XYZ file of C-alpha atoms in Angstrom:
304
model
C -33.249 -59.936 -125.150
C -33.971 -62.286 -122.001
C -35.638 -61.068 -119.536
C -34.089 -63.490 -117.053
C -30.626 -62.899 -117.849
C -31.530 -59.032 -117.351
C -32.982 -60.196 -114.376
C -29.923 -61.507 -113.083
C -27.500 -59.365 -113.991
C -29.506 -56.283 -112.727
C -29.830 -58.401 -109.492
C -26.297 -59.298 -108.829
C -25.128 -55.206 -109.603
C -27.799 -54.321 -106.847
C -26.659 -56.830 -104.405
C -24.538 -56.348 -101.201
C -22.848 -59.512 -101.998
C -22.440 -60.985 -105.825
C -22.969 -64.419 -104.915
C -25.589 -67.012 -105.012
C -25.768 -66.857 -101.847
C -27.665 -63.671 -102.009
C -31.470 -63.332 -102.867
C -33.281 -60.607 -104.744
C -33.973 -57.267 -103.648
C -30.558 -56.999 -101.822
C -30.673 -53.820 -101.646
C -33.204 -54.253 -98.283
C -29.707 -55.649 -96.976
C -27.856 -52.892 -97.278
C -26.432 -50.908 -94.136
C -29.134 -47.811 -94.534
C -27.481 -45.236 -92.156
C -23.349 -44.138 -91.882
C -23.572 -44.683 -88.305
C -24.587 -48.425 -88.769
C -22.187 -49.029 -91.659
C -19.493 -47.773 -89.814
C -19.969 -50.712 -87.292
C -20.489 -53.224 -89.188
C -24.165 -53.157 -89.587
C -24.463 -54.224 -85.637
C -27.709 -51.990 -84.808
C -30.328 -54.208 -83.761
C -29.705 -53.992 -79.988
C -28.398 -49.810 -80.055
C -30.747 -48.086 -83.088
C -32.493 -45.389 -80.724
C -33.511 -42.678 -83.710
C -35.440 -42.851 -86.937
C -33.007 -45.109 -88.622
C -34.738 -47.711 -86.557
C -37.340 -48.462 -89.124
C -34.976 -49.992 -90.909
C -32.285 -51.718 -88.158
C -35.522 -52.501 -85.249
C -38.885 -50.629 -84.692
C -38.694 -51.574 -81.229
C -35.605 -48.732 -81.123
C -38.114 -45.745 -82.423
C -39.727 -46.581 -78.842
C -36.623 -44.175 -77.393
C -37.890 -40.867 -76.092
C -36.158 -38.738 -78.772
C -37.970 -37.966 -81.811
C -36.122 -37.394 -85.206
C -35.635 -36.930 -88.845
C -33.261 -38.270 -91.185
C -31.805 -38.808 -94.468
C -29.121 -40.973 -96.196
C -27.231 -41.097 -99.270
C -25.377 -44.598 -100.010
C -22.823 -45.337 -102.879
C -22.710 -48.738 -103.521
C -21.260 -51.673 -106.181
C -21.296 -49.858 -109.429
C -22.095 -46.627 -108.701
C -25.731 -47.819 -107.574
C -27.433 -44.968 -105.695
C -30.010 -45.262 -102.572
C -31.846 -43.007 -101.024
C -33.286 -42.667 -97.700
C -35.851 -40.627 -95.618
C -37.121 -41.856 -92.162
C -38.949 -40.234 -89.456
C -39.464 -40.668 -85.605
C -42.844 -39.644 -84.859
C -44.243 -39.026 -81.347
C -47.779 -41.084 -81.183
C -48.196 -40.640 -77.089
C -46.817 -41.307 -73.880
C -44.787 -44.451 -74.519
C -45.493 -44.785 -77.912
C -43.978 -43.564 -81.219
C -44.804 -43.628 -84.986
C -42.173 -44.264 -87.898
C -42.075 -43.802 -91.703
C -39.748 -44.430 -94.191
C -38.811 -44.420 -97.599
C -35.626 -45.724 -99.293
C -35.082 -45.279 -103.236
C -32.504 -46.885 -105.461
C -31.552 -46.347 -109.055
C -28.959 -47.978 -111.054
C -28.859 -45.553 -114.168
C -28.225 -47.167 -117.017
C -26.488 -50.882 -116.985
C -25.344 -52.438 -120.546
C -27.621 -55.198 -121.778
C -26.123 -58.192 -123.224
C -27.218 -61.364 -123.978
C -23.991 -62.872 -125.573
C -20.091 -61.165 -125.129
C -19.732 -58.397 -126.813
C -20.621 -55.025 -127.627
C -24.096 -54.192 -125.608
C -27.747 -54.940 -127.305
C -28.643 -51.462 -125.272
C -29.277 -50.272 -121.996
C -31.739 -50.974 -119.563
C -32.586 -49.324 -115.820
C -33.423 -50.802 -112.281
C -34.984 -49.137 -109.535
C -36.330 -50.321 -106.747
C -38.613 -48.660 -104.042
C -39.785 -49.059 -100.005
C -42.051 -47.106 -98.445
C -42.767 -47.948 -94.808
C -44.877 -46.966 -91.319
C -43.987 -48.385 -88.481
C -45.305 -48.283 -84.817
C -43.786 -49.065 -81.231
C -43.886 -49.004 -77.865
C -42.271 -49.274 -74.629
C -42.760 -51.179 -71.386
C -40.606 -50.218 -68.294
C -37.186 -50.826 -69.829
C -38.737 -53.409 -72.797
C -39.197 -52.072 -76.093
C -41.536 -53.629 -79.206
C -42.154 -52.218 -82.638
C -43.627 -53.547 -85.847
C -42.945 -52.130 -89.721
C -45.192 -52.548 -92.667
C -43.465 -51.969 -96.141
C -44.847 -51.963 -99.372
C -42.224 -52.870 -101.997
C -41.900 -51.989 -105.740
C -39.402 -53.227 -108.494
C -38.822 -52.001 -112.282
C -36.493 -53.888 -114.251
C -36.028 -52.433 -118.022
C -40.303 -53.005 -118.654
C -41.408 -55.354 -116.205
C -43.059 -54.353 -112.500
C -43.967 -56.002 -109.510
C -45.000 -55.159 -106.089
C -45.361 -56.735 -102.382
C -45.221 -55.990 -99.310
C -43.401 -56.891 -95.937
C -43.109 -56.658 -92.324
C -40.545 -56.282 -89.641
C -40.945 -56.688 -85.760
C -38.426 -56.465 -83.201
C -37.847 -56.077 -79.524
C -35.366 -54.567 -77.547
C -34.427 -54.345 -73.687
C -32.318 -52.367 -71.227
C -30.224 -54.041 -68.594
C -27.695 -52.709 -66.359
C -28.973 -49.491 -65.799
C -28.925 -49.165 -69.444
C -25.414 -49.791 -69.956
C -26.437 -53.407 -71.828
C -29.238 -53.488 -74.563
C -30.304 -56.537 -76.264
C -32.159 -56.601 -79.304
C -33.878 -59.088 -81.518
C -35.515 -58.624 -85.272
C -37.017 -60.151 -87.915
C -37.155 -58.859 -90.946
C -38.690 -58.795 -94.777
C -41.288 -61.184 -94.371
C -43.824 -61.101 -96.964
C -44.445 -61.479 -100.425
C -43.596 -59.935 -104.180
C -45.945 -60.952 -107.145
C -43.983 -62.105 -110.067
C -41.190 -59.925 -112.088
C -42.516 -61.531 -115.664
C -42.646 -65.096 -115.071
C -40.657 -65.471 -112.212
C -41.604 -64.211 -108.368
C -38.445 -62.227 -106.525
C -37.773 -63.810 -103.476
C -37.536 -61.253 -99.794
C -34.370 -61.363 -97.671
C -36.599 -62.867 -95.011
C -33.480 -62.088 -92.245
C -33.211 -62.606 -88.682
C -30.187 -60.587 -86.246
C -29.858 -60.058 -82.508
C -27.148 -59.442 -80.197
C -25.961 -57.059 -77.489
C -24.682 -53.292 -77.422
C -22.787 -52.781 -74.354
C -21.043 -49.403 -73.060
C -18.420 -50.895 -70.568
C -16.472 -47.293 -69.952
C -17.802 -44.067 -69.427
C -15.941 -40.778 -68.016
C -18.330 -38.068 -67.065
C -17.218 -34.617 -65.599
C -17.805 -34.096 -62.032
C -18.724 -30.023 -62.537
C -21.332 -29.878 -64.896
C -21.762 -34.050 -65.923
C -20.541 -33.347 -69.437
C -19.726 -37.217 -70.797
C -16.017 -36.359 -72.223
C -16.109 -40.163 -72.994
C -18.458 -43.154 -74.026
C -17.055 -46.124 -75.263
C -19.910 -48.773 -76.892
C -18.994 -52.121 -77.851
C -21.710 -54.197 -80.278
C -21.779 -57.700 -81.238
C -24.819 -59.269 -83.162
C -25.306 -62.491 -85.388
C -27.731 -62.173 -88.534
C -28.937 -65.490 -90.355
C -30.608 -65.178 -94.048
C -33.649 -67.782 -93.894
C -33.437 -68.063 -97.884
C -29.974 -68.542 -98.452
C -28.861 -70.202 -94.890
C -26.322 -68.691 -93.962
C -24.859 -66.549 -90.784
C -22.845 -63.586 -90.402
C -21.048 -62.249 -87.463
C -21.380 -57.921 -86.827
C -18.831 -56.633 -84.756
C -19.022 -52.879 -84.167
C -17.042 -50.463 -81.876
C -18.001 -46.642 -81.036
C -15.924 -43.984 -79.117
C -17.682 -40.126 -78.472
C -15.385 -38.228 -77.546
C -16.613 -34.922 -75.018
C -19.874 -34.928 -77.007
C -18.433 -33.493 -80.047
C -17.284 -36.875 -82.132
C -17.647 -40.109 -82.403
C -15.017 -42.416 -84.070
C -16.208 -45.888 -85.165
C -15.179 -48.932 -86.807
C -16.488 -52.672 -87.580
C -15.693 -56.308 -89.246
C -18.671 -58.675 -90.814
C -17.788 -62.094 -90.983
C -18.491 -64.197 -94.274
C -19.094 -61.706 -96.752
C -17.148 -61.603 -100.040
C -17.802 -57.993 -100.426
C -16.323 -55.986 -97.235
C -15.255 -57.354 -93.873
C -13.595 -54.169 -92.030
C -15.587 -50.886 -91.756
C -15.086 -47.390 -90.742
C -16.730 -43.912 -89.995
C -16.815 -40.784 -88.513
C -19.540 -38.331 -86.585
C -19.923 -34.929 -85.734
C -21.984 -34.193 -83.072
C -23.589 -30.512 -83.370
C -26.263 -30.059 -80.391
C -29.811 -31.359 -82.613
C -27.590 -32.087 -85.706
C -25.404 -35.440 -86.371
C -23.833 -35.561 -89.149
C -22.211 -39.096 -90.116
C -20.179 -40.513 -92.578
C -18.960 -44.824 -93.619
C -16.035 -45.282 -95.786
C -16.199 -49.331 -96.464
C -13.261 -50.948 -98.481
C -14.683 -53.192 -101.121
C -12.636 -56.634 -101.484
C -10.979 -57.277 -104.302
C -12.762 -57.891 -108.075
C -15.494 -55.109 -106.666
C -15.869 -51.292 -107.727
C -15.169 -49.499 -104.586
C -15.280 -48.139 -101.852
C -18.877 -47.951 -100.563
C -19.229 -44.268 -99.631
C -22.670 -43.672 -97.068
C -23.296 -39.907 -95.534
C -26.377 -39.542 -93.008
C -27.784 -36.450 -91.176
C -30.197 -36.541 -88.565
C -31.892 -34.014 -86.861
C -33.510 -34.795 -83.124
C -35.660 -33.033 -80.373
């Protein structure tokens, strides 16, 4: 059997887009949390729980502290996994970890058309600890990841790191937010090193209308409006995130999104329920055509 062509073909089945313009371990691309996939994966500028080890460690830097977990359905049935934390570490400061899991079950292995030589299995892991802090209205964090990839027999391992900033403006109504992420290195898969989706995004969460009770200050409405540009160093190219949030008297938050040039979704959609310490969140995303779909993600976070 070749190992490259397994390679590949595991590869492009993992990936957010099946293209070449898409490098390996795609699956460090994909939208980790409902709330973000709902909107179009604009988070950079807005991530303010423990999701933010994945979107910006400068957002862990928020004064709430959480816990969290996500299940995401992806291109052919793939499976990921994800548990983050939100950590107090001090005053102004905050600690993150992470973990994300994915598992493809078993693919068919060909090397020719036809019926299958067998089956073979892909996972991939990231675990993560991350560590920010804020400074009167200017948030920085930094993420260190340690990556590891089995494909059929083979291993390899790396590591990367993300850092980000974020800042309020407005009286908090406009955040900005900037990231880089996946930088690092993998050893080589066989013969052949897999290359990081060394990415960079930024752009600008705004919440232009608010209606707040007079009696008692209860926000009956918060409208958020997101738009962020992310550029993948290895493949150079840019996409556009678009995102759009309502919460409605505390209780639920509707949400959609559009992503510019990608072949596998453009428009995005979601729902949350807001239950006091509990959120509860859900991203239906329509696959274009030629892909198994939709992509299904559910998220739960708890905060104090």
């Amino acid at each position: 059997m070749s190992m490259r062509l397994v390679i590949i073909l595991s590869l492009t089945l993992c990936a957010p887009i099946a293209s070449a313009q898409e490098t390996g371990l795609s699956f460090l691309r994909i939208g980790v949390n409902a709330r973000a996939g709902s909107m179009g994966d604009a988070q950079t500028a807005s991530t303010d729980n423990a999701f933010a080890t994945y979107w910006n460690p400068a957002g862990l830097a928020h004064r709430t502290h959480s816990v969290a977990g996500s299940h995401r359905i992806w291109i052919g049935d793939i499976r990921v996994y994800d548990v983050v934390a939100q950590l107090p570490a001090g005053r102004n400061s905050t600690w993150g970890l992470s973990i994300t899991a994915t598992d493809s079950g078993d693919l068919d292995a060909r090397t020719q058309p036809g019926e299958p030589d067998g089956t073979f299995s892909a996972q991939f892991i990231s675990t993560g600890i991350s560590y920010a802090r804020s400074f009167r209205g200017l948030r920085a964090g930094i993420t260190a990841k340690f990556l590891r990839e089995r494909i059929f027999d083979t291993n390899a391992s790396g590591y990367a790191v993300d850092i980000g900033f974020q800042m309020d403006l407005l009286e908090q109504r406009l955040n900005a937010g900037f990231a880089l992420r996946n930088f690092g290195h993998m050893t080589a898969l066989e013969i052949e090193r897999t290359p990081l989706p060394r990415l960079l995004q930024g752009g600008i969460a705004l919440s232009p209308l608010q209606i707040i009770a007079n009696h008692d200050q209860t926000q009956l409405l918060d409208l958020m409006i997101s738009v962020e540009a992310s550029h993948l160093l290895d493949g150079a190219f840019t996409r556009l995130h678009f995102g759009c949030a309502v919460t409605i008297m505390e209780l639920v938050d509707l949400r959609g999104g559009y992503i510019t040039n990608d072949q596998l979704r453009n428009f995005t959609f979601g729902l949350g329920l807001l239950f006091d310490r509990i959120d509860a969140d859900y991203a239906f995303i329509p696959f274009e055509d030629g892909f198994d779909g939709p992509g299904h993600i559910l998220s739960i976070i708890y905060h104090w």
